[in-house]
Coordinates of C-alpha atoms (C1' of nucleotides) in Angstrom, one line a residue:
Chain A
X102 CA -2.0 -78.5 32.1
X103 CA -4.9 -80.3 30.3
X104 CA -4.2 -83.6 30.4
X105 CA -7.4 -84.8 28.3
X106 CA -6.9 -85.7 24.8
X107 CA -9.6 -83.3 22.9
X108 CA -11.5 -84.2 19.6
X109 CA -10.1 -82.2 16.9
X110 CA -13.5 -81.9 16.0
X111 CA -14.4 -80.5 19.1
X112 CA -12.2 -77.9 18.6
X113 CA -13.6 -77.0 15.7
X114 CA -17.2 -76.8 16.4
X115 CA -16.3 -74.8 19.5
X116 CA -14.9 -72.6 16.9
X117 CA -18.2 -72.5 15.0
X118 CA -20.0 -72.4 18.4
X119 CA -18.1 -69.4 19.0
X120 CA -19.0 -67.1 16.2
X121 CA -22.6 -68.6 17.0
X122 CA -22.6 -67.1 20.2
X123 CA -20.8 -63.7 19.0
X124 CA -23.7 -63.0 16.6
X125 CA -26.1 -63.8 19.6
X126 CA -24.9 -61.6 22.0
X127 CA -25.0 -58.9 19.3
X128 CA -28.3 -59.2 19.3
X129 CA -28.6 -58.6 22.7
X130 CA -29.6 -62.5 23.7
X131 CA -28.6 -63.1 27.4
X132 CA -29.3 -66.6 27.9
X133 CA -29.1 -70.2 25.6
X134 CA -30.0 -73.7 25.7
X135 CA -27.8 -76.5 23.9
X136 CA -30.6 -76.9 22.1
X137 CA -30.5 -73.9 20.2
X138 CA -27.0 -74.0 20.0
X139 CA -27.0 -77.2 18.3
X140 CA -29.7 -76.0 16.1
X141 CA -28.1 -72.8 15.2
X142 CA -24.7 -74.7 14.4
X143 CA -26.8 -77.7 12.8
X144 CA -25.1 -80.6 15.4
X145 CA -27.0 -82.5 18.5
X146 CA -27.7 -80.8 21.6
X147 CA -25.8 -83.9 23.3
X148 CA -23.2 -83.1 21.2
X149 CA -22.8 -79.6 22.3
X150 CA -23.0 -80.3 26.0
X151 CA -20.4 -82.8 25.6
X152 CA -18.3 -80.5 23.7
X153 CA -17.9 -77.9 26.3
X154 CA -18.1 -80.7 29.5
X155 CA -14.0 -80.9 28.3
X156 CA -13.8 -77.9 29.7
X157 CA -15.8 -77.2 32.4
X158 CA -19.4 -76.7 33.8
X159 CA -20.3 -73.4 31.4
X160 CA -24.6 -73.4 32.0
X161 CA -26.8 -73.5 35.0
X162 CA -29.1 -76.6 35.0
X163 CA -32.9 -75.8 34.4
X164 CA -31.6 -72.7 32.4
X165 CA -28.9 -72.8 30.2
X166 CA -25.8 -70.7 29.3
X167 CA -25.1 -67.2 30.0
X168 CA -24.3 -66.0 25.9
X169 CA -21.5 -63.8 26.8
X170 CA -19.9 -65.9 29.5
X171 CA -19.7 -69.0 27.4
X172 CA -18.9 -67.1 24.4
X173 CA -15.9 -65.2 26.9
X174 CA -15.1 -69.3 27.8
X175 CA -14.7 -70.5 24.9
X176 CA -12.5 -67.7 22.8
X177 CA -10.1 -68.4 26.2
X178 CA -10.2 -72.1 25.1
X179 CA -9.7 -71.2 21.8
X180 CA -6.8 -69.4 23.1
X181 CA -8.6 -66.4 21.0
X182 CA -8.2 -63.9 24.1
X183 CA -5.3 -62.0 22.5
X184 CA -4.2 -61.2 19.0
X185 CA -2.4 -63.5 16.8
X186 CA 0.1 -62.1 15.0
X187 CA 0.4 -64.2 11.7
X188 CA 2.6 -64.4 8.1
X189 CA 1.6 -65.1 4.7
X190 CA 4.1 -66.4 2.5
X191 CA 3.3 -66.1 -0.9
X192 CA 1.6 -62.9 -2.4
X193 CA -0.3 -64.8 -5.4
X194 CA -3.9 -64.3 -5.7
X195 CA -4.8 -66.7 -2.8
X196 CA -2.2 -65.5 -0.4
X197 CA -3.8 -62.0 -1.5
X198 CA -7.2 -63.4 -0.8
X199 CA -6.0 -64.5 2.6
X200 CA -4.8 -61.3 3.5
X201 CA -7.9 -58.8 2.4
X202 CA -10.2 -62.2 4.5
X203 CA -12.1 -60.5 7.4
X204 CA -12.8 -63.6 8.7
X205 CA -9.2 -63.8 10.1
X206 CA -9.2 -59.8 11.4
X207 CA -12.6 -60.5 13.2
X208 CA -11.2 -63.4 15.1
X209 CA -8.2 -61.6 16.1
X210 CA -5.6 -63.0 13.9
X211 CA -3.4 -60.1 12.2
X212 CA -1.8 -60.6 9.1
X213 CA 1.8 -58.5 9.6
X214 CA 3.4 -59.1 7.0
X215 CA 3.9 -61.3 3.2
X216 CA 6.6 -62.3 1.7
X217 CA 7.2 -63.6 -2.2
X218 CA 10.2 -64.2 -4.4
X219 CA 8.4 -62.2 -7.0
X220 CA 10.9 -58.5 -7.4
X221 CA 7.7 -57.2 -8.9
X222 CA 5.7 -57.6 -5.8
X223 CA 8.5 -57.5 -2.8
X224 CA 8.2 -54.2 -1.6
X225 CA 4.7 -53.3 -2.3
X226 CA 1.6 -53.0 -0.3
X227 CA -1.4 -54.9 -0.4
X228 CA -3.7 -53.3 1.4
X229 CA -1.7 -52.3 4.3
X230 CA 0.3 -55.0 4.1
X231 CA 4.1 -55.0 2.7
X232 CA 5.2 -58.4 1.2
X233 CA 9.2 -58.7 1.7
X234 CA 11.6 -61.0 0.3
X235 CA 11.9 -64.5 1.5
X236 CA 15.5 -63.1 3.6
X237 CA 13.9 -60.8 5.6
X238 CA 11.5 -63.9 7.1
X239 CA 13.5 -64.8 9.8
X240 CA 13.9 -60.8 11.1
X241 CA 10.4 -60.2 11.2
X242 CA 9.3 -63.5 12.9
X243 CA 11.3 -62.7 15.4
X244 CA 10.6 -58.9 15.5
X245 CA 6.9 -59.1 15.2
X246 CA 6.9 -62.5 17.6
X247 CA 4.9 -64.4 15.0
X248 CA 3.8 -67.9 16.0
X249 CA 1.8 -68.8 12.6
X250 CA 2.6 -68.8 9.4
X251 CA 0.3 -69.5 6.1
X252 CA 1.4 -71.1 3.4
X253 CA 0.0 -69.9 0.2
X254 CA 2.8 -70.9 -2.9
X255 CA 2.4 -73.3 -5.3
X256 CA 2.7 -77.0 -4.2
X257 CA 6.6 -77.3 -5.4
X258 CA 7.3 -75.2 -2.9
X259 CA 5.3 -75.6 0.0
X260 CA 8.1 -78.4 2.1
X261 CA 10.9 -75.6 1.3
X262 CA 9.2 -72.9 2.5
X263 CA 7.5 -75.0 5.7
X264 CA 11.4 -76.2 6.1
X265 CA 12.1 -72.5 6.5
X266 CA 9.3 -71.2 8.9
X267 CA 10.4 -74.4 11.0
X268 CA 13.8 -73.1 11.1
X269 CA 12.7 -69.9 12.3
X270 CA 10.8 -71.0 14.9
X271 CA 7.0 -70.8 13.9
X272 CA 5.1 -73.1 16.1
X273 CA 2.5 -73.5 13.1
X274 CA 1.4 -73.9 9.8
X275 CA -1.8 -73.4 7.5
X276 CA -1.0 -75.0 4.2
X277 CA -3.1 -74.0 1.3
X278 CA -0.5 -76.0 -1.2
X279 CA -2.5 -79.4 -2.1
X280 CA 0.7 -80.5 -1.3
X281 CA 1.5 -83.4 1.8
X282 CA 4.4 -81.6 3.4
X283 CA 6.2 -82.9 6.7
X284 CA 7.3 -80.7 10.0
X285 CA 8.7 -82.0 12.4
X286 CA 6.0 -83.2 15.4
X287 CA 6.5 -79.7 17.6
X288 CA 5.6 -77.5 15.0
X289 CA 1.5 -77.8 14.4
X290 CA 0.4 -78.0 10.8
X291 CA -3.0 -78.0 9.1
X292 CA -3.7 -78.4 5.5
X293 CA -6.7 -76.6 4.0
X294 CA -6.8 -78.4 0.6
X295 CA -9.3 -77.1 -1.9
X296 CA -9.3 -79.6 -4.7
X297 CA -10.1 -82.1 -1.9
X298 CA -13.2 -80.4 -0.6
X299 CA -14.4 -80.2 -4.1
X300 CA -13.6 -84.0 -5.0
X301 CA -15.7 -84.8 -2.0
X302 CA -18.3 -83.3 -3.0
X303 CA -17.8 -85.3 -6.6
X304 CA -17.7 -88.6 -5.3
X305 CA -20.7 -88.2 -3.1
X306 CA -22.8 -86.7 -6.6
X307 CA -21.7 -89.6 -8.6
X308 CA -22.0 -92.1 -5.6
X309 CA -25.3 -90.6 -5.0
X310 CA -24.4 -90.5 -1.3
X311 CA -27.2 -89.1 1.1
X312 CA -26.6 -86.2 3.7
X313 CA -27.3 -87.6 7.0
X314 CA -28.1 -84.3 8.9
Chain B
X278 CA -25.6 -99.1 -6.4
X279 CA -23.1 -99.0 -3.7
X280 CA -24.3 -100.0 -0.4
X281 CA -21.8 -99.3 2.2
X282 CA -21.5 -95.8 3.6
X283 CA -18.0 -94.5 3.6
X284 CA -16.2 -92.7 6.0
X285 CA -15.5 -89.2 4.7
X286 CA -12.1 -89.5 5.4
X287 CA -11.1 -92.2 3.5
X288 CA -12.7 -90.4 0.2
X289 CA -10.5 -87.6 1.1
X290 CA -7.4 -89.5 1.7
X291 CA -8.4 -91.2 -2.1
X292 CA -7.9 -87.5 -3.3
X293 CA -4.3 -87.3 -1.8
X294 CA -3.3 -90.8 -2.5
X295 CA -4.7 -89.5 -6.2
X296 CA -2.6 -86.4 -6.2
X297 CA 0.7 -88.9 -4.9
X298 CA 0.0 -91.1 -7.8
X299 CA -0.4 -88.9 -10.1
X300 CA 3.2 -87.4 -9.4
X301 CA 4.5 -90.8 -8.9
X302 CA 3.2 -91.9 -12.4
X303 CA 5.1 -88.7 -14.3
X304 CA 8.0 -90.0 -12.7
X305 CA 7.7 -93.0 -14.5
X306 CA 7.3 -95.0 -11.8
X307 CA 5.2 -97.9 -12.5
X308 CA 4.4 -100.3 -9.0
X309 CA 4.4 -98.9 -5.5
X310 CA 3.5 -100.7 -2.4
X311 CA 0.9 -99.7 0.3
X312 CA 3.3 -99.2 2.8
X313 CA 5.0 -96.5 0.1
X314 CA 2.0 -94.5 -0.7
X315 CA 1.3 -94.9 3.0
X316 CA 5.0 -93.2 3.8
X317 CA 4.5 -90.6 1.3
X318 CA 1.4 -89.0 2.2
X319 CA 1.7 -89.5 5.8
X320 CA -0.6 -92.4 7.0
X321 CA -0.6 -95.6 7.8
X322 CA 0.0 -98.6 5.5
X323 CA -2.8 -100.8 7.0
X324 CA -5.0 -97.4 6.5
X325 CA -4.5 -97.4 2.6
X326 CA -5.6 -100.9 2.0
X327 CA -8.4 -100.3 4.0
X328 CA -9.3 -97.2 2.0
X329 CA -8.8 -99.1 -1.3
X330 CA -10.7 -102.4 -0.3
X331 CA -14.0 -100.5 0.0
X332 CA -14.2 -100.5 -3.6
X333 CA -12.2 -103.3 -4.9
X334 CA -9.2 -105.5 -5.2
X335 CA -6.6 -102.8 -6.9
X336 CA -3.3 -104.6 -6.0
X337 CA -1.4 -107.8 -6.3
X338 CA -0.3 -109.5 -3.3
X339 CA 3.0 -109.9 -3.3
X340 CA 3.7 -107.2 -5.6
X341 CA 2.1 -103.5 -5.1
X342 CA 0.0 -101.5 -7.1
X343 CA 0.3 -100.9 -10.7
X344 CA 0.3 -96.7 -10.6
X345 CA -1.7 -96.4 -13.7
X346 CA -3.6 -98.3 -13.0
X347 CA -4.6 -97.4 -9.4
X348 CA -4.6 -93.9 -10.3
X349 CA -7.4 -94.4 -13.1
X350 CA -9.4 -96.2 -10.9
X351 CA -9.7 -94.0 -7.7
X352 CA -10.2 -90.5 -10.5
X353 CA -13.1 -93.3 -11.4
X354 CA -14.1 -93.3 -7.9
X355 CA -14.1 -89.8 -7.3
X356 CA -16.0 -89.3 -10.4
X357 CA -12.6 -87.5 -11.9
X358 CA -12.4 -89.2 -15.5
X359 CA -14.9 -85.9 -16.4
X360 CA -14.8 -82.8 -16.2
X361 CA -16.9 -80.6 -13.9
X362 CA -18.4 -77.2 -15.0
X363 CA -18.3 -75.1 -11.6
X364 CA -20.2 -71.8 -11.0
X365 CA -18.2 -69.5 -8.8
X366 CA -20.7 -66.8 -6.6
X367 CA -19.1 -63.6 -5.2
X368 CA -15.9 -62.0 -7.2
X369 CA -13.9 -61.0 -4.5
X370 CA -10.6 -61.6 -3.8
X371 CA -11.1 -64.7 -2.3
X372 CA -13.8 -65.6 -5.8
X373 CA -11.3 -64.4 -7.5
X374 CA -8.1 -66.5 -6.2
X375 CA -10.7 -69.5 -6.3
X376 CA -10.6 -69.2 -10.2
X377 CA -7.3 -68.8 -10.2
X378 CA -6.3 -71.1 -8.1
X379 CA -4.5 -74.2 -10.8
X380 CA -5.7 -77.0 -8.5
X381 CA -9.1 -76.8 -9.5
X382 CA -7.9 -77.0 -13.4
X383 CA -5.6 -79.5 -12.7
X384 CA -8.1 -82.0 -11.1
X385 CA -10.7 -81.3 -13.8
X386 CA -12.9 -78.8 -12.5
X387 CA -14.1 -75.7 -15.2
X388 CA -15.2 -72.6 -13.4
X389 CA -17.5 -71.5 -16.2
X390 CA -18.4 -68.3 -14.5
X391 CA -18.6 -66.1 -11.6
X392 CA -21.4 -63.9 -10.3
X393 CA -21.5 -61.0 -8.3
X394 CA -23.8 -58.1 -7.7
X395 CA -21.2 -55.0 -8.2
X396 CA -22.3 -53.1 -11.1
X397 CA -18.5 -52.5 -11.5
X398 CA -17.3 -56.0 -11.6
X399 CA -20.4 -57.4 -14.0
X400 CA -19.3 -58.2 -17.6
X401 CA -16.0 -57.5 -16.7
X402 CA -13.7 -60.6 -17.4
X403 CA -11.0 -62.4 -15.0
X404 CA -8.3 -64.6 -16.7
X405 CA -11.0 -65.4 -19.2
X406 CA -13.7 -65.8 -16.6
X407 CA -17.1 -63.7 -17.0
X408 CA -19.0 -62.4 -14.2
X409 CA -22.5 -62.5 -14.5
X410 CA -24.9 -60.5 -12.6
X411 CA -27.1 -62.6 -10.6
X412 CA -29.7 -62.7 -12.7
X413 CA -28.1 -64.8 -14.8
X414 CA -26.9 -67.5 -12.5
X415 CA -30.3 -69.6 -13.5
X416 CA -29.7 -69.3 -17.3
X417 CA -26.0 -70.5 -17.4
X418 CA -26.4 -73.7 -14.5
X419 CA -28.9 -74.8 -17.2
X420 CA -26.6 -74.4 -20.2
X421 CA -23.8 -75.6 -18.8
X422 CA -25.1 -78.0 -16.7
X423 CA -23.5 -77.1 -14.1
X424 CA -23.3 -79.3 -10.8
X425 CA -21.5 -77.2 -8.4
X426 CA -21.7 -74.1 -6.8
X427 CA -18.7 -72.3 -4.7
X428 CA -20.4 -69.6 -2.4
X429 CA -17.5 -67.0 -1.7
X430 CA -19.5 -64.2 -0.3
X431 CA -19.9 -62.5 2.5
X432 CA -20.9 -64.8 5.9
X433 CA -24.3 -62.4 5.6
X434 CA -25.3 -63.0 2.1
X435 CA -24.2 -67.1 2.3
X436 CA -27.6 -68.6 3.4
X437 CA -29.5 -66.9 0.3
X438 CA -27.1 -67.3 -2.4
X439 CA -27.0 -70.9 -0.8
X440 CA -31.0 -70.8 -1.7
X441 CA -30.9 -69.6 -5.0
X442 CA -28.0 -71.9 -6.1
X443 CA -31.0 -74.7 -5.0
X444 CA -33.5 -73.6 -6.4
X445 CA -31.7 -73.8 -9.3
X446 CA -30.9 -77.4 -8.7
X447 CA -27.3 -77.3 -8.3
X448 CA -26.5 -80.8 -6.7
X449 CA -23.4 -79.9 -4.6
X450 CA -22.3 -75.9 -2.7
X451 CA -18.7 -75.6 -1.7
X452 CA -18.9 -72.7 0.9
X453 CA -16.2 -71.0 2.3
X454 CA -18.4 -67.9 4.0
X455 CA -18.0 -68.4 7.9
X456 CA -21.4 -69.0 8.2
X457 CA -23.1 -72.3 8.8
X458 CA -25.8 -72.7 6.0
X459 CA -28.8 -74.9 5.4
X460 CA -30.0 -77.0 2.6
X461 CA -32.1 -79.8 1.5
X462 CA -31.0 -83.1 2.2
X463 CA -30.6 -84.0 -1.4
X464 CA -28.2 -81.3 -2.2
X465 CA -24.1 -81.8 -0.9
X466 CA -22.7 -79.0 1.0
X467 CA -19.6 -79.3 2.4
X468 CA -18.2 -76.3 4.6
X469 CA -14.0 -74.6 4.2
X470 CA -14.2 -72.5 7.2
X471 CA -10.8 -70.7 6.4
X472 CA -10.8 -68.9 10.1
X473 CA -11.4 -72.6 11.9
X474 CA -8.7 -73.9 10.9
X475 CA -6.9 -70.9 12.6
X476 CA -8.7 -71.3 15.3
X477 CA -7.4 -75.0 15.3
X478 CA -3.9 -74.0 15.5
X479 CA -4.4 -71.1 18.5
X480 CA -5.9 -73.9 20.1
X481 CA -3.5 -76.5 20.2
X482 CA -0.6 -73.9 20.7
X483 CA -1.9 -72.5 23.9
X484 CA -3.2 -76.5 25.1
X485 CA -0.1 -77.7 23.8
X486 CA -1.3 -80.2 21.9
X487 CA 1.1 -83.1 20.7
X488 CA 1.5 -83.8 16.9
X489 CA 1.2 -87.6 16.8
X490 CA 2.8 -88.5 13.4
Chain C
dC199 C1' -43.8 -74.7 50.2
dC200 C1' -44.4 -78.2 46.9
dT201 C1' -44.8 -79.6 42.2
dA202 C1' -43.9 -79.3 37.4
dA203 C1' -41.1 -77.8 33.6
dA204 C1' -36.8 -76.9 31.7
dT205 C1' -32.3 -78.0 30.9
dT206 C1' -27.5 -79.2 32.2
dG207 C1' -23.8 -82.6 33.3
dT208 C1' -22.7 -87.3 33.0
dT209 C1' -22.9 -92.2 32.4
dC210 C1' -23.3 -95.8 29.5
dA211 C1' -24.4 -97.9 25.1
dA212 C1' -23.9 -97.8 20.1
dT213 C1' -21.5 -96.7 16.2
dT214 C1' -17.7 -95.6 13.5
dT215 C1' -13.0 -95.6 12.4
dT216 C1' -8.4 -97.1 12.9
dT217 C1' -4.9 -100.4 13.9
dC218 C1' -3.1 -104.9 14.3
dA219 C1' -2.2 -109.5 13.1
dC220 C1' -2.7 -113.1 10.1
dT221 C1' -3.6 -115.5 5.6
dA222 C1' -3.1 -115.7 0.8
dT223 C1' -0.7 -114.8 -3.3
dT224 C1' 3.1 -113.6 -6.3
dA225 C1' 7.9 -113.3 -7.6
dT226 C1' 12.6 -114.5 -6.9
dT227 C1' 16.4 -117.2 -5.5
dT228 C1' 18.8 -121.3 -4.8
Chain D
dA290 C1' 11.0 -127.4 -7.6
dA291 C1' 11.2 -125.8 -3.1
dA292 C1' 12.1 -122.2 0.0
dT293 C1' 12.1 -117.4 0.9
dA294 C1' 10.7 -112.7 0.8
dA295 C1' 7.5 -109.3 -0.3
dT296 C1' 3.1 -107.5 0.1
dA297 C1' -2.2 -107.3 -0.7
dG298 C1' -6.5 -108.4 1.4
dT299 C1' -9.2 -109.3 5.6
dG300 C1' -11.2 -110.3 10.1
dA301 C1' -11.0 -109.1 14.7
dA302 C1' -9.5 -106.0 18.3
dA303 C1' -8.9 -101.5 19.9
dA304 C1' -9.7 -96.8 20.0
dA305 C1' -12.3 -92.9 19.2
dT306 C1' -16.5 -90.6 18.7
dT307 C1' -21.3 -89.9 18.9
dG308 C1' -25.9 -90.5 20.7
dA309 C1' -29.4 -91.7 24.1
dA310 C1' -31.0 -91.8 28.6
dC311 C1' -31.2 -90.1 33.0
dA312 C1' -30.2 -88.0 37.5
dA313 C1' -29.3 -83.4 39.3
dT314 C1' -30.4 -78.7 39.6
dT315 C1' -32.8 -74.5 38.9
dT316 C1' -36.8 -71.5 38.1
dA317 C1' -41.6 -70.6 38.0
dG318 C1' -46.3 -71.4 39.2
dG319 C1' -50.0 -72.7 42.1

DNA sequence: CCTAAATTGTTCAATTTTTCACTATTATTT
DNA sequence: AAATAATAGTGAAAAATTGAACAATTTAGG
């Protein structure tokens, strides 16, 4: 029971530190400072050590970290140790996009199934992957014991559809719809908004803003 | 020549309360109060003013906001009131959704063309888009005049497509490879790493991390 | 075996961001 | 015309986050 409240950003450099250390130890590198770390993933080495102190003492002092044991601590953290089995709902070109990703297979999420209101795609494959109607989302949460679902439809849409994962019991939500939708507090929900990340990038050209790195 | 550094978040809360204004204003509806913008995107009301007082006086005390009028001037302050040509690298299937994808169109921003090195793909069209073969990419930033670049490549191929989009002095890179990149200071990159945000979720599942709305 | 070099874990200070509480202003009602 | 209600703008407090400094620990070398 972790009773310490944990940076979201934290979370997700430990992420990034993660994949860090994965392509590491597949070089065969035993052993790494927070230095490098922090170098590799382009953050301070104080910031790294403080990262994983949440969690634990991970490194020997005078040394530094053991690559696959960290990188072993921190996908248990991550709560990346088993497979995540996860639904798309919408089978548009992004929700495609999403499903064909290898970022998600390589981290162990596992994209069972899609669904869409389109006749013309319901029943189909996409690579391996069959999109079903919107009836048959409930079954195959349940079946398939899916705890995340991704929401890919256009922004109209997105609060009905998160309504009905939250009815079937998902316990979270990526939302690709530049839409603000609301769940209620149990259920987690991110939003990965596209436009946003680009209109960032605007206002910092036309403020002439300077990267602080 | 604006002096004070703003906190990334509030220019990316500007973008929603943009999107919530915009909706608002093809309603019809022509005032709205901080505490209402506040309630329909999901933060505080205090937390809007703040956001808005970095650049101005918008409202009227006693009043609200005048949604128009609001609305023109954060576009203003995201640079919005033009239009930005955008060069898309890598036609995938997540390229590929990317130009697809409405919100891009909606905001203002013109994917003028996508690159890729697959013989098969080059010349081909989608939805009116051209890819180019690499060898272009210089040519068309420079008639265009194109500002930004959206890397959607494979992680392995992100850090020199990242390069070449700088040395042909694109101001701002949108990456969503899972790879953490370097450029000059001068040049904007801001990182969608589609898997952390996953990663996110798994985490506070297994922690059981409380929403706090 | 002792000293020096490397590097973690941790404390404390600095900074940044958010929230709260209050003041000022406008519109409305009596 | 005065009183009341609504609501923006703002300064200060609080909270969260980051960064710097340093003590503790380990390894290696003389």
């Amino acid at each position: 029971m972790k009773m310490f409240k944990i940076p979201e950003a934290t979370v997700s450099r430990l992420s990034v530190y993660s994949r860090f250390l994965s392509k590491l130890d597949k070089k065969g590198i035993i052993t790494i400072s927070s230095g490098e770390i922090a170098e590799g993933v382009g953050v301070g080495a104080a910031q790294v050590r403080k990262d994983l102190a949440y969690f634990g003492e991970f490194g020997t002092r005078g040394v530094g970290y053991n690559v696959k044991d960290l990188h072993q601590h921190i996908l248990k953290i991550l709560g990346l140790t088993t497979s995540w089995p996860v639904v798309v709902i919408g089978a548009g070109n992004l929700g495609t996009a999403l499903c064909l990703y290898d970022g998600f297979r390589e981290r162990g999420f596992n994209i069972v199934a899609m669904f869409d209101v389109d006749p013309l795609k319901i029943d189909k494959e996409i690579e391996g992957i069959t999109v079903y109607s919107m009836e048959k989302l409930g079954d195959i949460i349940k079946e398939k014991e899916v705890k995340m679902g991704v929401i890919a439809v256009p922004a109209e849409y997105a609060q009905q559809i998160a309504d009905l994962l939250v009815k079937n019991n998902i316990c979270a939500i990526l939302n690709f719809a530049p839409a603000v939708i609301k769940v209620p507090e149990e259920v987690q929900l991110r939003n990965v908004d596209l436009s946003v990340n680009l209109e960032i990038l605007t206002f910092n050209i036309v403020n002439n803003v300077k990267n602080l790195y």
